[in-house]
PDB file of C-alpha atoms in Angstrom:
ATOM      1  CA  MET A 324     -66.349 -56.596 116.433  1.00  0.00           C
ATOM      2  CA  GLY A 325     -67.974 -54.198 118.817  1.00  0.00           C
ATOM      3  CA  VAL A 326     -71.645 -53.707 119.615  1.00  0.00           C
ATOM      4  CA  ILE A 327     -71.975 -50.635 117.212  1.00  0.00           C
ATOM      5  CA  ALA A 328     -70.411 -52.652 114.406  1.00  0.00           C
ATOM      6  CA  TRP A 329     -72.809 -55.493 115.070  1.00  0.00           C
ATOM      7  CA  ILE A 330     -75.768 -53.100 114.848  1.00  0.00           C
ATOM      8  CA  VAL A 331     -74.508 -51.522 111.670  1.00  0.00           C
ATOM      9  CA  LEU A 332     -73.796 -54.840 110.079  1.00  0.00           C
ATOM     10  CA  GLY A 333     -77.267 -56.207 111.090  1.00  0.00           C
ATOM     11  CA  ALA A 334     -79.017 -53.115 109.762  1.00  0.00           C
ATOM     12  CA  VAL A 335     -77.330 -53.160 106.480  1.00  0.00           C
ATOM     13  CA  ALA A 336     -77.609 -56.996 106.071  1.00  0.00           C
ATOM     14  CA  GLY A 337     -81.174 -56.963 107.165  1.00  0.00           C
ATOM     15  CA  LEU A 338     -82.141 -54.193 104.802  1.00  0.00           C
ATOM     16  CA  ILE A 339     -80.395 -55.854 101.927  1.00  0.00           C
ATOM     17  CA  ALA A 340     -82.018 -59.189 102.806  1.00  0.00           C
ATOM     18  CA  GLU A 341     -85.411 -57.278 103.055  1.00  0.00           C
ATOM     19  CA  ASN A 342     -85.002 -56.013  99.508  1.00  0.00           C
ATOM     20  CA  LEU A 343     -83.712 -59.471  98.200  1.00  0.00           C
ATOM     21  CA  THR A 344     -86.702 -61.295  99.622  1.00  0.00           C
ATOM     22  CA  GLY A 345     -89.372 -58.792  99.004  1.00  0.00           C
ATOM     23  CA  LYS A 346     -90.538 -59.019 102.567  1.00  0.00           C
ATOM     24  CA  LYS A 347     -91.265 -55.598 104.092  1.00  0.00           C
ATOM     25  CA  ALA A 348     -90.360 -55.645 107.855  1.00  0.00           C
ATOM     26  CA  GLY A 349     -89.373 -52.098 108.735  1.00  0.00           C
ATOM     27  CA  LEU A 350     -85.994 -50.871 109.937  1.00  0.00           C
ATOM     28  CA  LEU A 351     -86.077 -52.193 113.559  1.00  0.00           C
ATOM     29  CA  LEU A 352     -87.161 -55.675 112.620  1.00  0.00           C
ATOM     30  CA  ALA A 353     -84.785 -55.771 109.576  1.00  0.00           C
ATOM     31  CA  THR A 354     -81.890 -54.736 111.907  1.00  0.00           C
ATOM     32  CA  VAL A 355     -82.763 -57.548 114.493  1.00  0.00           C
ATOM     33  CA  ILE A 356     -83.182 -60.099 111.797  1.00  0.00           C
ATOM     34  CA  GLY A 357     -79.944 -58.940 110.266  1.00  0.00           C
ATOM     35  CA  ILE A 358     -78.016 -59.334 113.577  1.00  0.00           C
ATOM     36  CA  VAL A 359     -79.520 -62.586 114.334  1.00  0.00           C
ATOM     37  CA  GLY A 360     -78.945 -63.700 110.734  1.00  0.00           C
ATOM     38  CA  ALA A 361     -75.328 -62.767 110.994  1.00  0.00           C
ATOM     39  CA  LEU A 362     -74.894 -64.826 114.096  1.00  0.00           C
ATOM     40  CA  LEU A 363     -76.712 -67.729 112.622  1.00  0.00           C
ATOM     41  CA  GLY A 364     -74.796 -67.608 109.382  1.00  0.00           C
ATOM     42  CA  GLY A 365     -71.434 -67.214 111.262  1.00  0.00           C
ATOM     43  CA  PHE A 366     -72.355 -70.228 113.522  1.00  0.00           C
ATOM     44  CA  LEU A 367     -73.310 -72.382 110.517  1.00  0.00           C
ATOM     45  CA  ALA A 368     -70.264 -71.453 108.517  1.00  0.00           C
ATOM     46  CA  LYS A 369     -68.009 -72.281 111.350  1.00  0.00           C
ATOM     47  CA  GLU A 370     -69.785 -75.700 111.984  1.00  0.00           C
ATOM     48  CA  LEU A 371     -70.216 -76.748 108.393  1.00  0.00           C
ATOM     49  CA  PHE A 372     -67.120 -75.480 106.740  1.00  0.00           C
ATOM     50  CA  GLY A 373     -64.720 -74.806 109.635  1.00  0.00           C
ATOM     51  CA  VAL A 374     -64.269 -71.138 108.664  1.00  0.00           C
ATOM     52  CA  GLN A 375     -64.369 -68.060 110.915  1.00  0.00           C
ATOM     53  CA  THR A 376     -66.244 -65.625 108.971  1.00  0.00           C
ATOM     54  CA  LEU A 377     -67.298 -62.995 111.451  1.00  0.00           C
ATOM     55  CA  ASP A 378     -63.841 -61.750 112.517  1.00  0.00           C
ATOM     56  CA  THR A 379     -63.644 -58.230 111.002  1.00  0.00           C
ATOM     57  CA  PHE A 380     -66.157 -55.642 109.924  1.00  0.00           C
ATOM     58  CA  PHE A 381     -64.478 -54.884 106.513  1.00  0.00           C
ATOM     59  CA  ASN A 382     -64.183 -58.535 105.367  1.00  0.00           C
ATOM     60  CA  LEU A 383     -66.192 -59.660 102.440  1.00  0.00           C
ATOM     61  CA  SER A 384     -67.000 -62.976 104.082  1.00  0.00           C
ATOM     62  CA  THR A 385     -68.499 -61.238 107.137  1.00  0.00           C
ATOM     63  CA  TRP A 386     -70.880 -59.387 104.792  1.00  0.00           C
ATOM     64  CA  VAL A 387     -71.796 -62.363 102.706  1.00  0.00           C
ATOM     65  CA  THR A 388     -72.449 -64.530 105.711  1.00  0.00           C
ATOM     66  CA  ALA A 389     -74.571 -61.898 107.380  1.00  0.00           C
ATOM     67  CA  ILE A 390     -76.653 -61.318 104.313  1.00  0.00           C
ATOM     68  CA  ILE A 391     -77.269 -64.935 103.574  1.00  0.00           C
ATOM     69  CA  GLY A 392     -78.199 -65.543 107.243  1.00  0.00           C
ATOM     70  CA  ALA A 393     -80.572 -62.598 107.196  1.00  0.00           C
ATOM     71  CA  VAL A 394     -82.153 -63.879 103.859  1.00  0.00           C
ATOM     72  CA  VAL A 395     -82.730 -67.376 105.371  1.00  0.00           C
ATOM     73  CA  LEU A 396     -84.343 -65.699 108.493  1.00  0.00           C
ATOM     74  CA  PHE A 397     -86.457 -63.456 106.346  1.00  0.00           C
ATOM     75  CA  LEU A 398     -87.724 -66.437 104.446  1.00  0.00           C
ATOM     76  CA  LEU A 399     -88.512 -68.376 107.637  1.00  0.00           C
ATOM     77  CA  PHE A 400     -90.084 -65.235 109.140  1.00  0.00           C
ATOM     78  CA  GLY A 401     -92.352 -65.028 106.025  1.00  0.00           C
ATOM     79  CA  ALA A 402     -93.252 -68.600 106.103  1.00  0.00           C
ATOM     80  CA  ILE A 403     -94.168 -68.490 109.771  1.00  0.00           C
ATOM     81  CA  ARG A 404     -95.932 -65.181 109.467  1.00  0.00           C
ATOM     82  CA  GLY A 405     -97.817 -66.316 106.352  1.00  0.00           C
ATOM     83  CA  ARG A 406     -99.328 -69.298 108.313  1.00  0.00           C
ATOM     84  CA  GLY A 407    -101.255 -67.048 110.560  1.00  0.00           C
ATOM     85  CA  GLY A 408    -104.868 -66.554 109.381  1.00  0.00           C
ATOM     86  CA  ARG A 409    -104.479 -62.984 108.299  1.00  0.00           C
ATOM     87  CA  THR A 410    -101.712 -61.197 106.689  1.00  0.00           C
ATOM     88  CA  ARG A 411    -101.305 -57.576 105.451  1.00  0.00           C
ATOM     89  CA  ARG A 412    -101.755 -58.680 101.845  1.00  0.00           C
ATOM     90  CA  SER A 413    -105.043 -60.348 102.496  1.00  0.00           C
ATOM     91  CA  GLY A 414    -107.284 -57.343 101.621  1.00  0.00           C
ATOM     92  CA  GLY A 415    -107.178 -54.703 104.149  1.00  0.00           C
ATOM     93  CA  GLY A 416    -109.580 -55.762 106.913  1.00  0.00           C
ATOM     94  CA  TRP A 417    -113.259 -56.105 107.305  1.00  0.00           C
ATOM     95  CA  ARG A 418    -114.126 -52.492 106.563  1.00  0.00           C
ATOM     96  CA  SER A 419    -112.806 -52.606 103.008  1.00  0.00           C
ATOM     97  CA  ARG A 420    -114.529 -55.999 102.247  1.00  0.00           C
ATOM     98  CA  SER A 421    -117.844 -54.952 103.654  1.00  0.00           C
ATOM     99  CA  ARG A 422    -117.891 -51.720 101.610  1.00  0.00           C
ATOM    100  CA  ALA A 423    -116.757 -53.433  98.451  1.00  0.00           C
ATOM    101  CA  THR A 424    -119.373 -56.191  98.672  1.00  0.00           C
ATOM    102  CA  SER A 425    -122.327 -54.141  99.563  1.00  0.00           C
ATOM    103  CA  GLY A 426    -122.090 -51.460  97.106  1.00  0.00           C
ATOM    104  CA  ARG A 427    -123.403 -48.770  99.502  1.00  0.00           C
ATOM    105  CA  ARG A 428    -121.909 -46.918 102.360  1.00  0.00           C
ATOM    106  CA  SER A 429    -122.826 -48.003 105.883  1.00  0.00           C
ATOM    107  CA  ARG A 430    -124.013 -45.614 108.597  1.00  0.00           C
ATOM    108  CA  TRP A 431    -121.477 -46.924 110.992  1.00  0.00           C
TER     109      TRP A 431
END
């Protein structure tokens, strides 16, 4: 497959994996995770099962391998990102917490 095919495959696989996992990453990061996931999935399929899955663009095994690899990477990415002290889901930052707890508006 050519470079353009890898980018398209990675973008589509990354977006599908993003929706399957519920992790929101954006188009660029989803594309990168999709491409890396396709490579990882293809490598693992070749090593574990002895099959070449990433030969052609219009092969079902290519797409399944890419999507599964991207899902695994999204889950790993979410686990690593969730370990950091603050995530996007944690409440919106210091300004929203200070206003919510004080009950009055600050002059600053």
